[in-house]
N, CA, C and O atoms as CSV, one atom per row, in Angstrom:
chain,resi,resn,atom,element,x,y,z
A,1,UNK,N,N,-7.294,-11.322,0.242
A,1,UNK,CA,C,-6.095,-11.146,1.225
A,1,UNK,C,C,-6.639,-10.784,2.595
A,1,UNK,O,O,-7.408,-9.826,2.672
A,2,UNK,N,N,-6.277,-11.524,3.775
A,2,UNK,CA,C,-6.512,-11.126,5.022
A,2,UNK,C,C,-5.888,-9.979,5.662
A,2,UNK,O,O,-4.815,-9.543,5.245
A,3,UNK,N,N,-6.591,-9.388,6.801
A,3,UNK,CA,C,-5.850,-8.423,7.396
A,3,UNK,C,C,-4.502,-9.059,8.021
A,3,UNK,O,O,-4.434,-10.147,8.593
A,4,UNK,N,N,-3.520,-8.216,7.807
A,4,UNK,CA,C,-2.197,-8.706,8.498
A,4,UNK,C,C,-1.324,-9.398,7.504
A,4,UNK,O,O,-0.255,-9.846,7.917
A,5,UNK,N,N,-1.638,-9.541,6.262
A,5,UNK,CA,C,-1.038,-10.136,5.085
A,5,UNK,C,C,0.159,-9.099,4.729
A,5,UNK,O,O,-0.106,-7.916,4.510
A,6,UNK,N,N,1.399,-9.561,4.684
A,6,UNK,CA,C,2.562,-8.705,4.195
A,6,UNK,C,C,2.437,-8.979,2.643
A,6,UNK,O,O,2.316,-10.058,2.064
A,7,UNK,N,N,2.513,-7.427,2.026
A,7,UNK,CA,C,2.345,-7.515,0.715
A,7,UNK,C,C,3.560,-6.585,0.069
A,7,UNK,O,O,4.387,-5.976,0.748
A,8,UNK,N,N,3.507,-6.599,-1.209
A,8,UNK,CA,C,4.624,-5.766,-1.819
A,8,UNK,C,C,3.746,-5.086,-3.075
A,8,UNK,O,O,2.890,-5.773,-3.633
A,9,UNK,N,N,3.953,-3.940,-3.423
A,9,UNK,CA,C,3.249,-3.101,-4.708
A,9,UNK,C,C,4.159,-3.785,-5.807
A,9,UNK,O,O,5.370,-3.984,-5.712
A,10,UNK,N,N,3.304,-4.115,-6.909
A,10,UNK,CA,C,3.745,-4.696,-7.956
A,10,UNK,C,C,3.831,-3.605,-9.032
A,10,UNK,O,O,4.250,-3.974,-10.130
A,11,UNK,N,N,3.495,-2.311,-8.877
A,11,UNK,CA,C,3.846,-1.338,-9.693
A,11,UNK,C,C,3.519,0.116,-8.837
A,11,UNK,O,O,2.863,0.233,-7.802
A,12,UNK,N,N,4.126,1.050,-9.539
A,12,UNK,CA,C,4.061,2.271,-8.826
A,12,UNK,C,C,2.584,2.676,-8.564
A,12,UNK,O,O,1.752,2.380,-9.421
A,13,UNK,N,N,2.193,3.347,-7.413
A,13,UNK,CA,C,1.087,3.730,-7.146
A,13,UNK,C,C,0.879,5.045,-6.852
A,13,UNK,O,O,1.829,5.697,-6.418
A,14,UNK,N,N,-0.351,5.636,-7.032
A,14,UNK,CA,C,-0.726,6.879,-6.686
A,14,UNK,C,C,-0.078,7.882,-7.601
A,14,UNK,O,O,0.122,7.576,-8.776
A,15,UNK,N,N,0.313,9.242,-7.061
A,15,UNK,CA,C,0.805,10.123,-7.886
A,15,UNK,C,C,-0.153,11.261,-7.950
A,15,UNK,O,O,-1.285,11.041,-7.520
A,16,UNK,N,N,0.095,12.329,-8.375
A,16,UNK,CA,C,-0.853,13.565,-8.541
A,16,UNK,C,C,-1.448,13.974,-7.210
A,16,UNK,O,O,-0.663,14.396,-6.360
A,17,UNK,N,N,-2.637,13.907,-6.947
A,17,UNK,CA,C,-3.076,14.199,-5.528
A,17,UNK,C,C,-3.185,13.189,-4.694
A,17,UNK,O,O,-3.603,13.377,-3.551
A,18,UNK,N,N,-2.830,11.985,-5.132
A,18,UNK,CA,C,-2.668,10.690,-4.058
A,18,UNK,C,C,-1.231,10.509,-3.557
A,18,UNK,O,O,-0.258,10.933,-4.182
A,19,UNK,N,N,-1.161,9.893,-2.465
A,19,UNK,CA,C,0.040,9.347,-2.040
A,19,UNK,C,C,0.856,8.611,-2.988
A,19,UNK,O,O,0.308,7.686,-3.588
A,20,UNK,N,N,1.978,8.850,-3.204
A,20,UNK,CA,C,2.818,8.154,-4.181
A,20,UNK,C,C,3.610,6.887,-3.403
A,20,UNK,O,O,4.311,7.115,-2.417
A,21,UNK,N,N,3.464,5.784,-3.843
A,21,UNK,CA,C,4.152,4.552,-3.266
A,21,UNK,C,C,4.943,3.985,-4.370
A,21,UNK,O,O,4.311,3.693,-5.385
A,22,UNK,N,N,6.288,3.764,-4.356
A,22,UNK,CA,C,6.998,3.139,-5.473
A,22,UNK,C,C,6.764,1.644,-5.446
A,22,UNK,O,O,6.276,1.050,-4.484
A,23,UNK,N,N,7.173,1.053,-6.641
A,23,UNK,CA,C,6.959,-0.348,-6.922
A,23,UNK,C,C,7.892,-1.015,-5.987
A,23,UNK,O,O,8.864,-0.397,-5.554
A,24,UNK,N,N,7.637,-2.314,-5.630
A,24,UNK,CA,C,8.436,-3.117,-4.701
A,24,UNK,C,C,8.303,-2.483,-3.287
A,24,UNK,O,O,9.017,-3.008,-2.432
A,25,UNK,N,N,7.487,-1.408,-2.871
A,25,UNK,CA,C,7.417,-1.184,-1.548
A,25,UNK,C,C,6.613,-2.091,-0.539
A,25,UNK,O,O,5.465,-2.454,-0.797
A,26,UNK,N,N,7.229,-2.418,0.552
A,26,UNK,CA,C,6.563,-3.545,1.454
A,26,UNK,C,C,5.602,-2.869,2.405
A,26,UNK,O,O,5.842,-1.766,2.895
A,27,UNK,N,N,4.509,-3.564,2.649
A,27,UNK,CA,C,3.577,-3.161,3.651
A,27,UNK,C,C,2.809,-4.293,4.169
A,27,UNK,O,O,3.240,-5.446,4.122
A,28,UNK,N,N,1.652,-3.966,4.672
A,28,UNK,CA,C,0.650,-5.159,5.297
A,28,UNK,C,C,-0.654,-4.500,5.089
A,28,UNK,O,O,-0.829,-3.282,5.072
A,29,UNK,N,N,-1.596,-5.454,4.925
A,29,UNK,CA,C,-3.139,-5.198,4.848
A,29,UNK,C,C,-3.648,-4.681,6.165
A,29,UNK,O,O,-3.516,-5.381,7.169
A,30,UNK,N,N,-4.209,-3.525,6.225
A,30,UNK,CA,C,-4.816,-3.238,7.557
A,30,UNK,C,C,-6.226,-3.234,7.589
A,30,UNK,O,O,-6.822,-3.287,8.665
A,31,UNK,N,N,-6.900,-3.167,6.345
A,31,UNK,CA,C,-8.384,-3.282,6.316
A,31,UNK,C,C,-8.733,-3.704,4.929
A,31,UNK,O,O,-7.918,-3.662,4.007
A,32,UNK,N,N,-10.058,-4.142,4.792
A,32,UNK,CA,C,-10.638,-4.203,3.552
A,32,UNK,C,C,-11.819,-3.285,3.254
A,32,UNK,O,O,-12.720,-3.305,4.092
A,33,UNK,N,N,-11.965,-2.471,2.181
A,33,UNK,CA,C,-12.636,-1.421,1.989
A,33,UNK,C,C,-13.923,-1.932,1.212
A,33,UNK,O,O,-13.879,-2.915,0.473
A,34,UNK,N,N,-15.123,-1.155,1.447
A,34,UNK,CA,C,-16.345,-1.592,0.731
A,34,UNK,C,C,-15.953,-1.293,-0.813
A,34,UNK,O,O,-15.373,-0.284,-1.212
A,35,UNK,N,N,-16.447,-2.517,-1.687
A,35,UNK,CA,C,-16.161,-2.433,-2.992
A,35,UNK,C,C,-14.912,-3.309,-3.400
A,35,UNK,O,O,-14.561,-3.426,-4.574
A,36,UNK,N,N,-14.192,-3.989,-2.209
A,36,UNK,CA,C,-13.233,-4.958,-2.497
A,36,UNK,C,C,-11.755,-4.406,-2.463
A,36,UNK,O,O,-10.813,-5.197,-2.427
A,37,UNK,N,N,-11.568,-3.099,-2.475
A,37,UNK,CA,C,-10.231,-2.498,-2.265
A,37,UNK,C,C,-9.697,-2.918,-0.963
A,37,UNK,O,O,-10.447,-3.239,-0.041
A,38,UNK,N,N,-8.363,-2.923,-0.864
A,38,UNK,CA,C,-7.511,-3.106,0.541
A,38,UNK,C,C,-7.075,-1.839,0.971
A,38,UNK,O,O,-6.896,-1.000,0.088
A,39,UNK,N,N,-6.876,-1.538,2.088
A,39,UNK,CA,C,-6.047,-0.615,2.628
A,39,UNK,C,C,-4.773,-1.185,3.293
A,39,UNK,O,O,-4.753,-1.943,4.263
A,40,UNK,N,N,-3.660,-0.672,2.580
A,40,UNK,CA,C,-2.428,-1.262,2.935
A,40,UNK,C,C,-1.436,-0.064,3.754
A,40,UNK,O,O,-1.451,1.125,3.435
A,41,UNK,N,N,-0.676,-0.575,4.743
A,41,UNK,CA,C,0.099,0.484,5.297
A,41,UNK,C,C,1.503,0.282,4.599
A,41,UNK,O,O,2.062,-0.814,4.600
A,42,UNK,N,N,1.935,1.191,4.117
A,42,UNK,CA,C,3.359,0.898,3.320
A,42,UNK,C,C,4.377,1.656,4.244
A,42,UNK,O,O,4.072,2.681,4.853
A,43,UNK,N,N,5.536,1.098,4.292
A,43,UNK,CA,C,6.737,1.645,4.999
A,43,UNK,C,C,7.569,2.341,4.000
A,43,UNK,O,O,8.160,1.653,3.167
A,44,UNK,N,N,7.681,3.577,3.986
A,44,UNK,CA,C,8.453,4.304,2.931
A,44,UNK,C,C,9.628,5.224,3.633
A,44,UNK,O,O,9.614,5.576,4.812
A,45,UNK,N,N,10.611,5.531,2.700
A,45,UNK,CA,C,11.764,6.440,3.310
A,45,UNK,C,C,10.943,7.777,3.706
A,45,UNK,O,O,9.998,8.263,3.084
A,46,UNK,N,N,11.598,8.294,5.011
A,46,UNK,CA,C,10.963,9.549,5.530
A,46,UNK,C,C,11.520,10.692,4.576
A,46,UNK,O,O,12.428,10.542,3.759
A,47,UNK,N,N,10.913,11.696,4.791
A,47,UNK,CA,C,11.163,12.999,4.001
A,47,UNK,C,C,12.524,13.690,4.562
A,47,UNK,O,O,13.241,14.306,3.773
A,48,UNK,N,N,12.817,13.596,5.722
A,48,UNK,CA,C,14.207,13.993,6.247
A,48,UNK,C,C,14.937,12.943,7.036
A,48,UNK,O,O,15.547,13.087,8.095
A,49,UNK,N,N,14.742,11.766,6.253
A,49,UNK,CA,C,15.579,10.586,6.883
A,49,UNK,C,C,14.727,9.526,7.666
A,49,UNK,O,O,13.573,9.854,7.943
A,50,UNK,N,N,15.148,8.359,8.029
A,50,UNK,CA,C,14.403,7.463,8.680
A,50,UNK,C,C,13.204,6.934,7.831
A,50,UNK,O,O,13.283,7.051,6.608
A,51,UNK,N,N,12.135,6.379,8.372
A,51,UNK,CA,C,11.140,6.026,7.688
A,51,UNK,C,C,9.718,6.660,8.055
A,51,UNK,O,O,9.557,7.384,9.038
A,52,UNK,N,N,8.712,6.311,7.166
A,52,UNK,CA,C,7.246,6.729,7.505
A,52,UNK,C,C,6.356,5.644,7.161
A,52,UNK,O,O,6.629,4.729,6.384
A,53,UNK,N,N,5.250,5.809,7.803
A,53,UNK,CA,C,4.171,4.715,7.294
A,53,UNK,C,C,2.953,5.384,6.789
A,53,UNK,O,O,2.429,6.239,7.504
A,54,UNK,N,N,2.410,5.073,5.562
A,54,UNK,CA,C,1.289,5.685,5.027
A,54,UNK,C,C,0.480,4.505,4.624
A,54,UNK,O,O,0.817,3.420,4.151
A,55,UNK,N,N,-0.811,5.064,4.971
A,55,UNK,CA,C,-2.018,3.898,4.689
A,55,UNK,C,C,-2.492,4.369,3.206
A,55,UNK,O,O,-2.629,5.566,2.952
A,56,UNK,N,N,-2.720,3.411,2.303
A,56,UNK,CA,C,-3.076,3.692,1.028
A,56,UNK,C,C,-4.079,2.696,0.570
A,56,UNK,O,O,-3.839,1.492,0.650
A,57,UNK,N,N,-5.190,3.155,0.097
A,57,UNK,CA,C,-6.273,2.299,-0.542
A,57,UNK,C,C,-5.697,1.737,-1.916
A,57,UNK,O,O,-5.305,2.492,-2.806
A,58,UNK,N,N,-5.678,0.351,-2.014
A,58,UNK,CA,C,-5.228,-0.069,-3.506
A,58,UNK,C,C,-6.224,-1.165,-3.821
A,58,UNK,O,O,-6.975,-1.653,-2.977
A,59,UNK,N,N,-6.175,-1.517,-5.097
A,59,UNK,CA,C,-6.864,-2.508,-5.680
A,59,UNK,C,C,-5.991,-3.911,-5.520
A,59,UNK,O,O,-4.764,-3.863,-5.605
A,60,UNK,N,N,-6.604,-5.012,-5.311
A,60,UNK,CA,C,-5.943,-6.217,-4.940
A,60,UNK,C,C,-4.961,-6.614,-5.760
A,60,UNK,O,O,-3.920,-7.089,-5.306
A,61,UNK,N,N,-5.219,-6.439,-7.305
A,61,UNK,CA,C,-4.342,-6.859,-8.208
A,61,UNK,C,C,-2.972,-5.938,-8.246
A,61,UNK,O,O,-1.995,-6.256,-8.924
A,62,UNK,N,N,-3.031,-4.790,-7.451
A,62,UNK,CA,C,-1.763,-3.867,-7.526
A,62,UNK,C,C,-0.790,-4.429,-6.484
A,62,UNK,O,O,0.364,-4.007,-6.560
A,63,UNK,N,N,-1.061,-5.261,-5.585
A,63,UNK,CA,C,-0.089,-5.823,-4.547
A,63,UNK,C,C,-0.100,-7.530,-4.691
A,63,UNK,O,O,-1.050,-8.219,-5.062
A,64,UNK,N,N,1.100,-7.932,-4.326
A,64,UNK,CA,C,1.181,-9.441,-4.168
A,64,UNK,C,C,1.884,-9.779,-2.959
A,64,UNK,O,O,2.888,-9.165,-2.597
A,65,UNK,N,N,1.350,-10.801,-2.287
A,65,UNK,CA,C,1.696,-11.257,-1.113
A,65,UNK,C,C,3.374,-11.576,-1.027
A,65,UNK,O,O,3.950,-11.993,-2.031
A,66,UNK,N,N,3.866,-11.423,-0.174
A,66,UNK,CA,C,5.417,-11.647,0.040
A,66,UNK,C,C,5.725,-12.855,0.892
A,66,UNK,O,O,6.893,-13.152,1.143
């Protein structure tokens, strides 16, 4: 996938000590990492309302283009 591609998480990502991203969260690819992973900026609900954006490294198989 190219930088700027809009994607959706196909399953819940992260958890534990990693940023949690729910399934079906939408975002876009912001970088390709060494080893083939993608860095994706996901827009999530804010902690006190509104929204927030988090950058999360993901395997390409864990996201799908929208």
